[in-house]
Each structure stands twice: as C-alpha cells, then as structure tokens.
Short mmCIF file of C-alpha atoms in Angstrom, two decimals:
data_model
loop_
_atom_site.label_atom_id
_atom_site.label_comp_id
_atom_site.label_asym_id
_atom_site.label_seq_id
_atom_site.Cartn_x
_atom_site.Cartn_y
_atom_site.Cartn_z
CA MET A 1 -12.14 -6.84 -30.90
CA ARG A 2 -11.00 -9.33 -28.29
CA SER A 3 -14.60 -9.52 -27.05
CA ASP A 4 -15.69 -11.03 -30.39
CA VAL A 5 -14.67 -14.37 -28.89
CA VAL A 6 -17.81 -14.20 -26.72
CA LYS A 7 -20.23 -12.35 -28.99
CA ASN A 8 -19.49 -12.68 -32.73
CA GLY A 9 -20.62 -15.29 -35.25
CA ILE A 10 -23.18 -18.09 -35.49
CA ALA A 11 -21.36 -20.24 -32.92
CA ARG A 12 -21.77 -17.49 -30.33
CA ALA A 13 -25.59 -17.31 -30.54
CA PRO A 14 -25.86 -19.13 -27.17
CA HIS A 15 -23.45 -16.62 -25.65
CA ARG A 16 -25.46 -13.70 -27.04
CA SER A 17 -28.61 -15.17 -25.56
CA LEU A 18 -26.97 -14.98 -22.13
CA PHE A 19 -25.92 -11.39 -22.76
CA LYS A 20 -29.52 -10.63 -23.71
CA ALA A 21 -30.59 -12.09 -20.38
CA LEU A 22 -28.53 -9.24 -18.92
CA GLY A 23 -30.42 -6.68 -21.03
CA PHE A 24 -27.98 -6.32 -23.95
CA ILE A 25 -29.29 -5.32 -27.37
CA ASP A 26 -27.78 -6.19 -30.76
CA GLU A 27 -26.25 -2.75 -31.25
CA GLU A 28 -24.03 -3.31 -28.21
CA PHE A 29 -22.38 -6.37 -29.73
CA ALA A 30 -20.65 -4.11 -32.27
CA ARG A 31 -18.95 -2.13 -29.50
CA PRO A 32 -16.00 -2.97 -27.22
CA LEU A 33 -16.72 -4.49 -23.82
CA ILE A 34 -14.98 -2.55 -21.07
CA GLY A 35 -14.67 -4.45 -17.81
CA ILE A 36 -14.96 -2.34 -14.67
CA ALA A 37 -13.39 -4.10 -11.68
CA VAL A 38 -14.91 -2.37 -8.66
CA ALA A 39 -14.17 -3.20 -5.03
CA GLN A 40 -17.38 -1.73 -3.60
CA SER A 41 -18.62 -3.21 -0.32
CA GLU A 42 -20.48 -2.19 2.82
CA ILE A 43 -17.66 -3.08 5.23
CA VAL A 44 -14.82 -0.79 4.06
CA PRO A 45 -15.22 2.99 4.56
CA GLY A 46 -12.95 3.58 1.60
CA HIS A 47 -15.14 1.39 -0.61
CA VAL A 48 -18.69 1.99 0.53
CA HIS A 49 -19.20 4.69 -2.12
CA LEU A 50 -17.40 3.00 -5.02
CA ASP A 51 -20.71 2.19 -6.70
CA SER A 52 -21.05 5.92 -7.47
CA ILE A 53 -17.50 6.02 -8.85
CA ALA A 54 -18.25 2.97 -11.00
CA ARG A 55 -21.46 4.54 -12.32
CA ALA A 56 -19.56 7.67 -13.34
CA ALA A 57 -16.86 5.60 -15.04
CA ALA A 58 -19.55 3.59 -16.85
CA GLU A 59 -21.15 6.82 -18.06
CA GLY A 60 -17.79 7.86 -19.48
CA VAL A 61 -17.45 4.54 -21.28
CA ARG A 62 -20.88 4.94 -22.88
CA LEU A 63 -20.14 8.55 -23.83
CA ALA A 64 -17.10 7.30 -25.72
CA GLY A 65 -18.96 4.48 -27.49
CA GLY A 66 -18.16 1.47 -25.37
CA VAL A 67 -20.20 -0.98 -23.30
CA PRO A 68 -19.34 -0.95 -19.59
CA VAL A 69 -19.63 -4.16 -17.58
CA ARG A 70 -19.07 -4.01 -13.83
CA PHE A 71 -17.85 -6.94 -11.74
CA PRO A 72 -16.96 -7.16 -8.04
CA VAL A 73 -13.61 -7.47 -6.31
CA ILE A 74 -13.04 -8.31 -2.65
CA GLY A 75 -11.30 -5.99 -0.21
CA VAL A 76 -10.32 -6.19 3.46
CA CYS A 77 -10.53 -3.08 5.66
CA ASP A 78 -7.13 -3.11 7.35
CA GLY A 79 -8.38 -0.88 10.15
CA ILE A 80 -11.23 -3.24 11.08
CA ALA A 81 -8.97 -6.29 10.62
CA MET A 82 -6.22 -4.75 12.79
CA GLY A 83 -5.07 -6.37 16.00
CA HIS A 84 -6.79 -9.76 15.67
CA GLU A 85 -6.91 -12.86 13.49
CA GLY A 86 -8.36 -10.89 10.59
CA MET A 87 -5.08 -9.08 9.92
CA ARG A 88 -3.51 -12.33 8.74
CA TYR A 89 -5.80 -12.12 5.71
CA SER A 90 -5.04 -8.58 4.57
CA LEU A 91 -1.83 -8.94 2.57
CA ALA A 92 -2.85 -12.42 1.47
CA THR A 93 -5.87 -10.97 -0.35
CA ARG A 94 -3.58 -9.04 -2.70
CA GLU A 95 -2.89 -12.26 -4.60
CA LEU A 96 -6.57 -13.25 -4.56
CA ILE A 97 -7.51 -9.88 -6.03
CA ALA A 98 -4.98 -10.20 -8.86
CA ASP A 99 -6.02 -13.78 -9.58
CA SER A 100 -9.76 -13.08 -9.50
CA ILE A 101 -9.47 -10.16 -11.93
CA GLU A 102 -7.43 -12.34 -14.26
CA CYS A 103 -10.16 -14.99 -14.08
CA MET A 104 -13.00 -12.54 -14.78
CA VAL A 105 -11.26 -10.78 -17.66
CA MET A 106 -10.05 -13.94 -19.40
CA ALA A 107 -13.32 -15.81 -18.93
CA HIS A 108 -15.52 -13.04 -20.33
CA GLY A 109 -13.42 -11.62 -23.15
CA PHE A 110 -13.20 -7.97 -22.09
CA ASP A 111 -11.44 -5.60 -24.49
CA ALA A 112 -10.11 -3.21 -21.85
CA LEU A 113 -10.21 -2.71 -18.10
CA ILE A 114 -11.04 0.06 -15.64
CA CYS A 115 -9.89 -0.66 -12.08
CA ILE A 116 -11.64 1.06 -9.17
CA PRO A 117 -9.82 0.36 -5.90
CA ASN A 118 -9.20 2.54 -2.88
CA CYS A 119 -7.64 0.81 0.09
CA ASP A 120 -4.41 -0.92 0.96
CA LYS A 121 -4.06 -4.30 -0.79
CA ILE A 122 -6.71 -3.62 -3.39
CA VAL A 123 -4.67 -1.01 -5.28
CA PRO A 124 -1.53 -3.16 -5.74
CA GLY A 125 -3.60 -6.29 -6.36
CA MET A 126 -5.35 -4.54 -9.25
CA LEU A 127 -2.07 -3.14 -10.58
CA MET A 128 -0.60 -6.64 -10.52
CA ALA A 129 -3.58 -7.92 -12.49
CA ALA A 130 -3.31 -5.11 -15.04
CA ALA A 131 0.38 -5.84 -15.61
CA ARG A 132 -0.24 -9.58 -15.85
CA LEU A 133 -3.16 -9.32 -18.28
CA ASN A 134 -1.54 -6.54 -20.33
CA LEU A 135 -4.83 -5.35 -21.82
CA PRO A 136 -5.53 -1.61 -22.10
CA ALA A 137 -6.22 -0.53 -18.50
CA VAL A 138 -6.68 2.61 -16.44
CA PHE A 139 -7.28 3.30 -12.73
CA VAL A 140 -9.50 5.65 -10.76
CA SER A 141 -9.61 5.35 -6.98
CA GLY A 142 -12.39 6.24 -4.58
CA GLY A 143 -10.35 9.06 -3.04
CA PRO A 144 -9.33 9.93 0.52
CA MET A 145 -11.55 10.58 3.50
CA LEU A 146 -11.76 14.11 4.83
CA ALA A 147 -10.00 14.59 8.15
CA GLY A 148 -12.07 14.60 11.29
CA THR A 149 -11.88 17.63 13.58
CA LYS A 150 -12.06 18.23 17.30
CA ASP A 151 -11.43 21.55 18.98
CA GLY A 152 -10.32 22.91 15.62
CA LYS A 153 -7.59 20.28 15.19
CA PRO A 154 -7.50 17.66 12.42
CA LEU A 155 -7.98 14.03 13.42
CA THR A 156 -7.28 10.77 11.61
CA PHE A 157 -7.92 7.10 12.27
CA THR A 158 -4.46 6.94 13.89
CA THR A 159 -5.48 9.50 16.51
CA VAL A 160 -7.90 6.99 18.00
CA TYR A 161 -5.32 4.20 18.10
CA GLU A 162 -2.82 6.46 19.84
CA ALA A 163 -5.50 7.55 22.29
CA VAL A 164 -5.84 3.93 23.41
CA GLY A 165 -2.22 4.09 24.59
CA ALA A 166 -2.85 7.44 26.24
CA VAL A 167 -5.75 5.97 28.23
CA ALA A 168 -3.56 3.05 29.32
CA ALA A 169 -0.88 5.51 30.46
CA GLY A 170 -3.40 7.59 32.42
CA LYS A 171 -2.97 10.59 30.13
CA MET A 172 -6.56 10.53 28.86
CA ASP A 173 -9.87 9.33 30.23
CA GLU A 174 -12.34 7.11 28.41
CA SER A 175 -14.79 9.94 27.76
CA GLU A 176 -12.12 11.76 25.75
CA LEU A 177 -11.39 8.54 23.85
CA LYS A 178 -15.12 8.24 23.06
CA ALA A 179 -15.18 11.80 21.71
CA LEU A 180 -12.25 11.02 19.40
CA GLU A 181 -13.93 7.79 18.28
CA GLU A 182 -16.99 9.80 17.24
CA ALA A 183 -15.06 12.49 15.35
CA ALA A 184 -11.99 10.89 13.73
CA CYS A 185 -13.56 9.32 10.62
CA PRO A 186 -16.31 11.65 9.32
CA GLY A 187 -17.33 9.73 6.19
CA CYS A 188 -16.39 7.64 3.19
CA GLY A 189 -12.92 7.46 1.70
CA SER A 190 -9.52 5.98 2.45
CA CYS A 191 -8.18 7.08 5.86
CA SER A 192 -6.99 10.70 5.77
CA GLY A 193 -3.20 10.58 5.85
CA MET A 194 -0.23 9.32 3.88
CA PHE A 195 -1.14 5.82 4.94
CA THR A 196 -0.87 2.81 2.63
CA ALA A 197 -4.07 3.38 0.64
CA ASN A 198 -3.34 7.00 -0.21
CA SER A 199 0.34 6.19 -0.73
CA MET A 200 -0.54 3.59 -3.35
CA ASN A 201 -3.15 5.79 -5.03
CA CYS A 202 -0.60 8.61 -5.30
CA VAL A 203 2.06 6.19 -6.55
CA THR A 204 -0.40 5.00 -9.23
CA GLU A 205 -0.28 8.53 -10.65
CA ALA A 206 3.51 8.45 -10.82
CA LEU A 207 3.40 5.01 -12.43
CA GLY A 208 1.32 6.57 -15.20
CA MET A 209 -1.72 4.32 -14.71
CA ALA A 210 -4.19 6.99 -13.58
CA LEU A 211 -5.15 10.56 -14.36
CA PRO A 212 -3.74 13.40 -12.22
CA GLY A 213 -5.79 13.77 -9.04
CA ASN A 214 -6.27 10.04 -8.52
CA GLY A 215 -4.43 10.04 -5.21
CA THR A 216 -5.68 13.21 -3.56
CA ILE A 217 -9.14 14.42 -4.70
CA PRO A 218 -11.32 13.83 -1.62
CA ALA A 219 -13.90 11.06 -1.90
CA VAL A 220 -16.88 13.36 -1.29
CA MET A 221 -16.06 15.96 -3.96
CA ALA A 222 -17.87 16.10 -7.28
CA GLU A 223 -14.43 16.48 -8.81
CA ARG A 224 -13.90 12.80 -7.96
CA LEU A 225 -16.98 11.82 -10.01
CA ARG A 226 -15.78 13.96 -12.90
CA LEU A 227 -12.41 12.22 -12.74
CA ALA A 228 -14.15 8.85 -12.91
CA LYS A 229 -16.20 9.94 -15.92
CA LYS A 230 -13.04 11.14 -17.70
CA THR A 231 -11.42 7.81 -16.87
CA GLY A 232 -14.28 5.99 -18.59
CA VAL A 233 -13.78 8.07 -21.74
CA LEU A 234 -10.03 7.47 -21.53
CA ALA A 235 -10.49 3.69 -21.41
CA LEU A 236 -11.89 3.78 -24.95
CA GLU A 237 -8.98 5.91 -26.16
CA LEU A 238 -6.51 3.41 -24.69
CA TRP A 239 -8.35 0.57 -26.43
CA LYS A 240 -8.29 2.38 -29.77
CA LYS A 241 -4.56 3.09 -29.41
CA ASP A 242 -3.90 -0.42 -28.08
CA LEU A 243 -1.83 1.18 -25.29
CA ARG A 244 -1.14 -1.57 -22.78
CA PRO A 245 0.16 -1.55 -19.18
CA ARG A 246 3.54 -3.07 -19.95
CA SER A 247 4.22 -0.15 -22.30
CA ILE A 248 3.62 2.13 -19.30
CA LEU A 249 4.92 0.05 -16.36
CA THR A 250 8.55 0.27 -17.47
CA GLU A 251 11.74 0.93 -15.52
CA ASN A 252 11.12 4.67 -16.04
CA ALA A 253 7.70 4.39 -14.40
CA PHE A 254 9.04 2.62 -11.33
CA MET A 255 11.89 5.10 -10.94
CA ASN A 256 9.32 7.90 -11.00
CA ALA A 257 7.16 6.05 -8.49
CA LEU A 258 10.10 5.60 -6.12
CA ALA A 259 11.03 9.29 -6.42
CA LEU A 260 7.48 10.34 -5.54
CA ASP A 261 7.44 7.78 -2.73
CA MET A 262 10.56 9.35 -1.19
CA ALA A 263 9.32 12.92 -1.61
CA LEU A 264 5.93 12.18 -0.01
CA GLY A 265 7.23 9.94 2.77
CA CYS A 266 4.87 7.13 1.82
CA SER A 267 3.98 3.99 3.74
CA THR A 268 6.62 1.28 4.16
CA ASN A 269 4.14 -1.04 2.49
CA THR A 270 5.07 0.48 -0.88
CA ALA A 271 8.34 -1.47 -0.47
CA LEU A 272 6.25 -4.65 -0.57
CA HIS A 273 3.89 -3.67 -3.34
CA LEU A 274 6.13 -2.00 -5.92
CA PRO A 275 8.39 -5.08 -6.23
CA ALA A 276 5.31 -7.30 -6.62
CA ILE A 277 3.88 -5.07 -9.37
CA ALA A 278 7.29 -4.92 -11.09
CA HIS A 279 7.46 -8.72 -10.97
CA GLU A 280 4.17 -8.95 -12.87
CA ALA A 281 5.52 -6.42 -15.38
CA GLY A 282 8.54 -8.64 -15.99
CA PHE A 283 11.45 -7.29 -14.00
CA THR A 284 12.98 -7.13 -10.52
CA LEU A 285 12.86 -4.16 -8.18
CA GLY A 286 15.00 -4.64 -5.06
CA LEU A 287 15.54 -2.79 -1.79
CA ASP A 288 18.96 -1.58 -2.95
CA LEU A 289 17.24 0.50 -5.65
CA LEU A 290 15.01 2.04 -2.96
CA ASN A 291 18.11 3.32 -1.17
CA GLN A 292 19.67 4.57 -4.41
CA VAL A 293 16.61 6.70 -5.15
CA SER A 294 16.28 7.80 -1.52
CA ALA A 295 19.89 9.00 -1.48
CA VAL A 296 19.21 11.66 -4.13
CA THR A 297 15.51 12.47 -3.55
CA PRO A 298 14.56 15.02 -0.88
CA ASN A 299 11.65 14.45 1.50
CA LEU A 300 9.26 17.32 0.68
CA CYS A 301 6.13 16.40 2.64
CA LYS A 302 5.29 15.44 6.20
CA LEU A 303 1.67 14.36 6.14
CA ALA A 304 -0.11 12.34 8.82
CA PRO A 305 1.22 10.25 10.55
CA ALA A 306 4.52 12.21 10.34
CA SER A 307 2.52 15.34 11.27
CA SER A 308 -1.10 16.32 11.79
CA THR A 309 -1.48 17.48 8.15
CA PRO A 310 -4.19 15.45 6.36
CA ILE A 311 -4.18 14.33 2.74
CA GLU A 312 -6.77 16.95 1.73
CA ALA A 313 -4.13 19.61 2.40
CA LEU A 314 -1.89 17.98 -0.19
CA HIS A 315 -4.71 18.15 -2.72
CA ALA A 316 -5.27 21.85 -2.03
CA ALA A 317 -1.53 22.46 -2.47
CA GLY A 318 -1.58 20.97 -5.98
CA GLY A 319 -1.50 17.24 -5.26
CA VAL A 320 0.89 14.80 -6.84
CA PRO A 321 1.43 17.02 -9.92
CA ALA A 322 2.80 19.78 -7.67
CA VAL A 323 5.17 17.38 -5.91
CA LEU A 324 6.32 16.11 -9.30
CA GLY A 325 6.81 19.72 -10.37
CA GLU A 326 9.21 20.27 -7.47
CA LEU A 327 11.13 17.06 -8.25
CA ALA A 328 11.40 18.04 -11.91
CA LYS A 329 13.35 21.16 -10.93
CA ARG A 330 16.26 18.90 -9.96
CA LYS A 331 15.75 16.52 -12.89
CA LEU A 332 14.82 13.69 -10.52
CA LEU A 333 12.09 12.36 -12.80
CA ARG A 334 11.96 10.64 -16.15
CA LEU A 335 9.44 12.99 -17.67
CA GLU A 336 9.32 11.13 -20.98
CA ALA A 337 7.79 8.08 -19.27
CA ALA A 338 4.54 7.00 -20.94
CA THR A 339 1.24 7.38 -19.09
CA VAL A 340 -2.41 6.68 -19.87
CA TYR A 341 -2.79 10.33 -20.92
CA GLY A 342 0.56 11.07 -22.66
CA VAL A 343 3.85 11.40 -20.79
CA LEU A 344 4.51 12.20 -17.14
CA GLY A 345 5.83 15.64 -18.03
CA ASP A 346 2.32 16.60 -19.13
CA SER A 347 1.07 16.43 -15.53
CA LEU A 348 3.44 18.84 -13.74
CA ALA A 349 1.77 21.59 -11.72
CA VAL A 350 2.70 24.58 -9.56
CA ASN A 351 3.15 24.18 -5.81
CA ARG A 352 0.36 26.24 -4.17
CA ASN A 353 1.41 25.83 -0.54
CA SER A 354 5.05 25.59 0.47
CA ALA A 355 4.04 24.74 4.04
CA VAL A 356 2.53 21.46 2.79
CA ILE A 357 4.90 20.74 -0.11
CA ARG A 358 8.33 22.09 0.73
CA PRO A 359 10.18 23.71 -2.19
CA ILE A 360 12.93 21.42 -3.33
CA GLU A 361 15.47 24.08 -2.28
CA ASP A 362 14.22 23.76 1.32
CA PRO A 363 13.27 20.10 1.98
CA TYR A 364 12.59 18.45 5.31
CA SER A 365 15.53 16.20 4.53
CA PRO A 366 17.93 15.91 1.58
CA THR A 367 17.14 12.20 1.42
CA GLY A 368 13.88 10.33 1.02
CA GLY A 369 11.17 9.38 3.49
CA LEU A 370 11.88 5.63 3.37
CA ALA A 371 15.10 3.74 4.05
CA ALA A 372 16.16 0.11 3.66
CA LEU A 373 18.53 -1.21 6.32
CA LYS A 374 20.79 -4.27 6.23
CA GLY A 375 23.07 -6.00 8.71
CA ASN A 376 23.57 -9.26 10.54
CA LEU A 377 20.00 -9.04 11.85
CA ALA A 378 18.50 -8.50 8.38
CA PRO A 379 20.89 -9.84 5.69
CA GLU A 380 18.20 -9.45 2.99
CA GLY A 381 17.06 -6.08 4.34
CA CYS A 382 14.28 -4.35 6.24
CA VAL A 383 12.40 -1.06 5.86
CA VAL A 384 11.65 2.00 7.99
CA LYS A 385 9.58 5.14 7.35
CA ARG A 386 12.53 7.40 8.05
CA GLY A 387 10.49 10.59 7.65
CA ALA A 388 8.29 9.62 10.62
CA VAL A 389 11.18 8.83 13.01
CA ALA A 390 12.19 11.33 15.71
CA PRO A 391 15.75 12.65 15.13
CA SER A 392 16.80 11.23 18.50
CA MET A 393 15.94 7.69 17.32
CA LEU A 394 17.77 7.73 13.99
CA LYS A 395 20.63 6.05 15.85
CA HIS A 396 19.80 3.83 18.80
CA GLU A 397 21.17 0.93 20.83
CA GLY A 398 19.15 -0.96 23.37
CA PRO A 399 18.25 -4.33 24.85
CA ALA A 400 15.97 -6.65 22.91
CA ARG A 401 12.56 -7.38 24.40
CA VAL A 402 11.56 -10.47 22.46
CA PHE A 403 8.01 -11.58 21.63
CA ASP A 404 6.88 -14.40 19.33
CA ALA A 405 3.54 -12.74 18.49
CA GLU A 406 2.09 -9.23 18.18
CA GLU A 407 -0.51 -9.84 20.89
CA ALA A 408 2.14 -10.65 23.52
CA ALA A 409 4.05 -7.46 22.71
CA PHE A 410 0.89 -5.34 22.83
CA ASP A 411 -0.07 -6.78 26.22
CA ALA A 412 3.41 -5.97 27.57
CA ILE A 413 3.19 -2.39 26.29
CA MET A 414 -0.25 -1.84 27.79
CA ALA A 415 0.91 -3.32 31.10
CA GLY A 416 3.76 -0.80 31.30
CA LYS A 417 6.49 -3.43 30.97
CA ILE A 418 8.34 -1.62 28.16
CA LYS A 419 10.84 1.04 29.22
CA ALA A 420 12.62 3.89 27.45
CA GLY A 421 15.60 2.57 25.51
CA ASP A 422 14.14 -0.89 24.84
CA VAL A 423 14.07 -2.47 21.39
CA ILE A 424 10.84 -4.46 21.03
CA VAL A 425 11.25 -7.49 18.76
CA ILE A 426 8.08 -9.04 17.32
CA ARG A 427 8.84 -12.14 15.28
CA TYR A 428 7.09 -15.07 13.62
CA GLU A 429 4.75 -12.51 12.03
CA GLY A 430 6.30 -12.52 8.54
CA PRO A 431 4.61 -13.55 5.28
CA ARG A 432 5.12 -17.24 6.06
CA GLY A 433 5.26 -17.22 9.84
CA GLY A 434 2.29 -14.93 10.48
CA PRO A 435 1.04 -16.16 8.15
CA GLY A 436 0.08 -13.11 6.15
CA MET A 437 2.53 -10.56 7.62
CA LYS A 438 0.26 -8.68 10.01
CA GLU A 439 0.44 -4.91 10.37
CA MET A 440 1.56 -3.68 13.79
CA LEU A 441 -0.39 -0.46 14.26
CA ALA A 442 -1.78 -1.40 17.67
CA PRO A 443 1.63 -1.65 19.42
CA THR A 444 3.21 1.32 17.65
CA ALA A 445 0.18 3.54 18.27
CA ALA A 446 0.09 2.47 21.92
CA LEU A 447 3.76 3.45 22.26
CA ALA A 448 2.99 6.83 20.70
CA GLY A 449 0.02 7.39 22.99
CA MET A 450 2.23 6.64 26.00
CA GLY A 451 4.87 9.09 24.81
CA LEU A 452 7.41 6.34 24.06
CA ASP A 453 7.54 6.57 20.26
CA ASP A 454 10.70 8.70 20.47
CA LYS A 455 12.30 6.50 23.14
CA VAL A 456 11.62 2.91 22.05
CA ALA A 457 12.39 1.09 18.78
CA LEU A 458 10.31 -1.76 17.39
CA ILE A 459 11.56 -4.28 14.85
CA THR A 460 9.58 -7.08 13.26
CA ASP A 461 9.50 -9.55 10.41
CA GLY A 462 5.90 -8.41 10.05
CA ARG A 463 4.94 -5.02 8.70
CA PHE A 464 3.40 -1.74 9.75
CA SER A 465 0.32 0.21 8.85
CA GLY A 466 1.03 3.32 6.82
CA ALA A 467 -0.38 5.08 9.89
CA THR A 468 2.57 4.00 12.03
CA ARG A 469 5.14 6.52 13.22
CA GLY A 470 8.31 6.18 15.27
CA ALA A 471 11.40 3.97 14.97
CA ALA A 472 9.32 1.09 13.60
CA ILE A 473 11.42 -1.20 11.41
CA GLY A 474 9.58 -3.90 9.48
CA HIS A 475 9.96 -6.54 6.78
CA VAL A 476 13.07 -8.00 8.51
CA SER A 477 14.28 -10.66 6.08
CA PRO A 478 14.83 -13.57 6.21
CA GLU A 479 11.89 -13.93 8.58
CA ALA A 480 11.92 -15.98 11.77
CA ALA A 481 9.87 -18.81 10.25
CA GLU A 482 12.67 -19.34 7.73
CA GLY A 483 15.36 -19.37 10.41
CA GLY A 484 16.48 -15.79 9.84
CA PRO A 485 18.70 -14.13 12.47
CA ILE A 486 15.65 -12.49 14.09
CA ALA A 487 14.63 -16.00 15.21
CA LEU A 488 17.89 -16.35 17.14
CA LEU A 489 17.57 -13.24 19.32
CA GLU A 490 17.25 -13.61 23.07
CA GLU A 491 15.99 -11.26 25.74
CA GLY A 492 18.61 -8.62 26.53
CA ASP A 493 20.66 -8.92 23.32
CA ILE A 494 21.91 -5.47 22.37
CA ILE A 495 20.48 -4.26 19.05
CA ALA A 496 22.27 -1.44 17.21
CA ILE A 497 20.18 0.61 14.76
CA ASP A 498 21.65 3.29 12.48
CA ILE A 499 18.97 4.54 10.13
CA GLU A 500 21.17 7.17 8.47
CA GLY A 501 23.92 4.55 8.08
CA ARG A 502 21.33 2.06 6.75
CA SER A 503 22.38 -0.67 9.20
CA ILE A 504 20.78 -2.93 11.82
CA ASN A 505 22.83 -5.41 13.83
CA CYS A 506 22.75 -7.66 16.86
CA LYS A 507 25.89 -7.21 18.97
CA ALA A 508 25.92 -10.78 20.27
CA PRO A 509 29.17 -12.55 19.22
CA ALA A 510 29.01 -14.37 15.88
CA GLN A 511 29.93 -17.67 17.57
CA VAL A 512 26.99 -17.33 19.94
CA MET A 513 24.63 -16.70 17.03
CA GLU A 514 26.01 -19.74 15.20
CA GLU A 515 25.40 -21.93 18.27
CA ARG A 516 21.84 -20.65 18.51
CA LYS A 517 21.32 -21.33 14.81
CA ALA A 518 22.44 -24.93 15.22
CA ALA A 519 19.96 -25.42 18.06
CA TRP A 520 17.05 -23.53 16.45
CA LYS A 521 13.81 -25.33 15.64
CA PRO A 522 10.89 -23.66 13.83
CA LEU A 523 7.63 -23.09 15.65
CA PRO A 524 4.66 -25.18 14.48
CA PRO A 525 2.61 -23.39 11.77
CA LYS A 526 0.06 -21.06 13.35
CA VAL A 527 -2.52 -21.93 10.68
CA GLN A 528 -2.68 -25.48 9.33
CA SER A 529 -5.66 -25.48 6.98
CA GLY A 530 -7.51 -23.29 4.51
CA TYR A 531 -6.28 -20.45 2.33
CA LEU A 532 -3.71 -19.10 4.79
CA ALA A 533 -2.01 -22.50 5.08
CA ARG A 534 -1.68 -22.66 1.30
CA TYR A 535 -0.48 -19.05 1.23
CA ALA A 536 2.20 -19.78 3.85
CA ARG A 537 3.56 -22.67 1.77
CA GLN A 538 3.88 -20.52 -1.35
CA VAL A 539 4.77 -17.00 -0.21
CA SER A 540 8.27 -15.61 -0.68
CA SER A 541 10.36 -13.22 1.42
CA ALA A 542 9.20 -9.69 2.14
CA ALA A 543 12.44 -8.53 0.49
CA SER A 544 11.07 -9.75 -2.84
CA GLY A 545 7.61 -8.29 -2.32
CA ALA A 546 5.99 -11.32 -0.62
CA ILE A 547 5.00 -12.65 -4.03
CA LEU A 548 3.84 -16.23 -4.43
CA ARG A 549 6.46 -18.69 -5.60
CA ASP A 550 5.70 -20.62 -8.79
#
C-alpha cells in the first residue's frame, strides 16, 4: 500500500501516534487510506450539503474495507462573486484547487482518492488533480438544485439576473423582482440549468470518472446519497485493480466528453476546462477538435438557459445515459472507452422523454451546441454557445461599442446607451488582463431582460457564465492584454460575425489595424500584488485552457 509510507514499520511509530491522536486504532493501519477531497462550505449553495455526501461516501469506503479520511477544498460561488472584484478569483482558484489536492495527497500518503465537487471551477480543478496524481480516483458531485417555481413556471438563478434588466427597461417593477429573488433558488445544489457546474458534472460521466447519475440526480434526493455510498465502495475496487485516471482519461474519453457536450449544449466554459484537464493527462485538446466534433454531433437538448427546462427534467428523461444512448445510435461515441465502472457502453439508457432529449433522428440542430470561431479578430479562436443564440443572430454585422472593463459596459447597458444592431466589445478581461477572466453574466442577462439578446452581440476576451444566452462570444484570443486584435478595435468599427461559418472579423482595413498595432501600448496591470498578480504573470491563453505556464 502506498499509505505504508506514513504508517508501517518501527520508523513510523511517531506517525502512528499522530494518527492515534485522530482516533485511529491499530486495525486501521492494515487497511488502505482513501482520501476524500470535499469542497463543503457555508457560502456556496451547491456545496453547503457536501458534508452529507462525504459521510455517505465514507460509509461506502468502510463497507468495502477501507479507511476514509476527509480533507477540505476551497470553492468560490460564481453567482455570489459575479459582477464585482470577486469574479477575478473564480477561474484562478481552479489551479489552487488542483495544487492543494496534490499537496494533501502527496503529503499524507493516500492510496486512492474520492473527489466531491459540485460547482464551476471545483469540478475541473479536481479532475486536473486526479489526472496529475494518477492514483485510483472517482468522483461524486453534490447534484443540481431543484428549479424554483412561480405561477407554475420554472425559475433559475438566471431568471433573477434577467429580471434586473427588465426592471431597468421598465418592463418589471421591483416588487416582482423581489418575488423572483425569493423563489428562484429553493435550496441546496448547483444552479438548476445546463450552466457550468452541471455541464462539468455531466461531462465527468462521459469522461468515465463518475458513476451514471453524477450530473443529474438532484441534490436533495436520497438517490444522491446512495450514489455517494456506491462511489465509496467503488473507490476500493479501483484501488484493488490499480485502475488509474490516465488509463481512463484517454483520447477516447475526451472525444466522448466533447460529443456529450455538443448534444447537451453545455457551457462555453467546458472549452476552457477540457483542454486544461487534457493537459494534465498528457496531451493537447484544441478548439479545432471542438469544431470537428460539433460538425457531426447533433444538438439534442435545450435546457436552461437555452429554454426554461431545468436540469431535473433531464434526470427524469434518463439523464446522461439516455443522451449517450441517442448518440450511440449514430456511432458517435467510443463505447469501448474505459470508465471507473467498466466501459462507457455499459451506461447507455433509454430516452424516456423525447421533448427533453430529442431523438437523434429529430435534433434541434444537426451540429453541436458549441462553436469555435476564428478570424482576424480572434486568430487563435473564440467560443460561443451556439445552441443558445437566436437564429436571427447567427449571422450579424454591426458597429463596435468598445469598453475596457465589464463594469463600464454594464453601466452603458443599464443606462439605455446600447441599441439594436450594436456589437458590444468588452476587453482587458482575459486570463491575464482581467486578471482571472471574469464571467459576464450581468451584462448578458441585462440585455436579455431588456429584450435585446436577439438584437445585440457581445464579444469579449473574458468569458461567460454557463447561464448566459444570446450572441455572446467569449475567450477571444489572443486577449487584449497580450496585444491581440481585440485591443486595436475602435468605436464604430464594423464587426462581422458568422457563427455557422465559424468566423469573426473586423472590417477595418488591414493597413489601419497595422498602424493601430504599432501605436498600441498595454494598460497598466489592474492588480499588482497578491495571488492574482502572480496568476496574471503565469497564465496562458484561453485558447489553451488558461493553464499556468511552467
């Protein structure tokens, strides 16, 4: 056992004395130590209940003959961090999460690992750690929040953000906004839609690192506790078989994950996280591959924010296994790909609701829910949630309205200074320039609440919440802080967007852009000390997953 390094032999008597201070008995030293990385906290709705998930997983470990040891992991609530200085820290914590798990596992000699995340950066951060450590590992998330309801209609966290824009436009009064605020988020769990957290938890199933149900069983159901208990038992089986993440996180796994991503219409943030996880597993996953998979994979689901359908409806329809079952009909999956429980083909299920999961013969679109665009404005690429864009905005030309920070753009939107046809440009919000690549839910939701989401495009070197809908194009690379073309735009430049043609261009003459480039000077760093300053010096382009450079 790997854990013998901290508990076996005469030289480890001092170590055992410390274990005994924790309540260990001698019989436990003969059993494997299973680390349980749990991101429970009292500030994240998706994590507030993770202590109960961790207890169930620990019970499963003991049932199977192991010794569970829980340790904490940080996690930022993107919703609470949204729209202010706190959002700079969200993506940046992904690297801290991966590093801290590595530190805890290596320092304490665990034999295997159970990861219990739920929300945005925590899921990919833990997956990165699992790939890096390459010890037997398995995931179980905390599960999605149930949708709120008002007047018989489902509500999500996004509903409240969009209502802010509606109030500003005079379409709703503050008492109605207050009623939505009270009803939208009824309890624990990751926000109820195909936002980033649920996208990544579903993708973890397709990657083969979690049992079926990981992405969709609601947080409050006993079925979630049973899944956690089974995961604890499974951790011991993985240890006995010595089945490690890099045997699972292969090219086949990532191709399956991308296919599911396209079918579900997941968050654009998956285009940041999958390349980062692949990097830790030892290979490169680029935006060109995203388009290759999208070109042949139909979009089968339109869940919130692309519609009002919450994530719990996907679970009732058969969850990820049912979506995989539809994709398998067209041989769009690599069913022989290894998973923590066998091979991916073992998880296929029947579609129980064709209104939630379209049959593959009748998709919403013959191509996937995400698209990567390139052009003179984004030579390295950018990403859009194509499945959440109104058909009228799939091709658009309009004048650039240029802002050097999210807050300035949001103020202009709320003041009614943005008109139909405009292309809002928010720059210096990339991984380096932000720093931290802030999500832009506040401006996109305000546009939606004002009824402009099908009339205005928004492009940024920052990123979007998975809750964003509309012609919102993010991850523009190279970013403005690195002198990318987005830094050279001026008010009124005509921007041409063709989502179906996968292109994004500025129509200013090339000579003009070259002259601007020669005269360009970077803005002073927005943060000059602390963790974010170090992060800004090390972080790479969004096109490569915003990983830290060696």
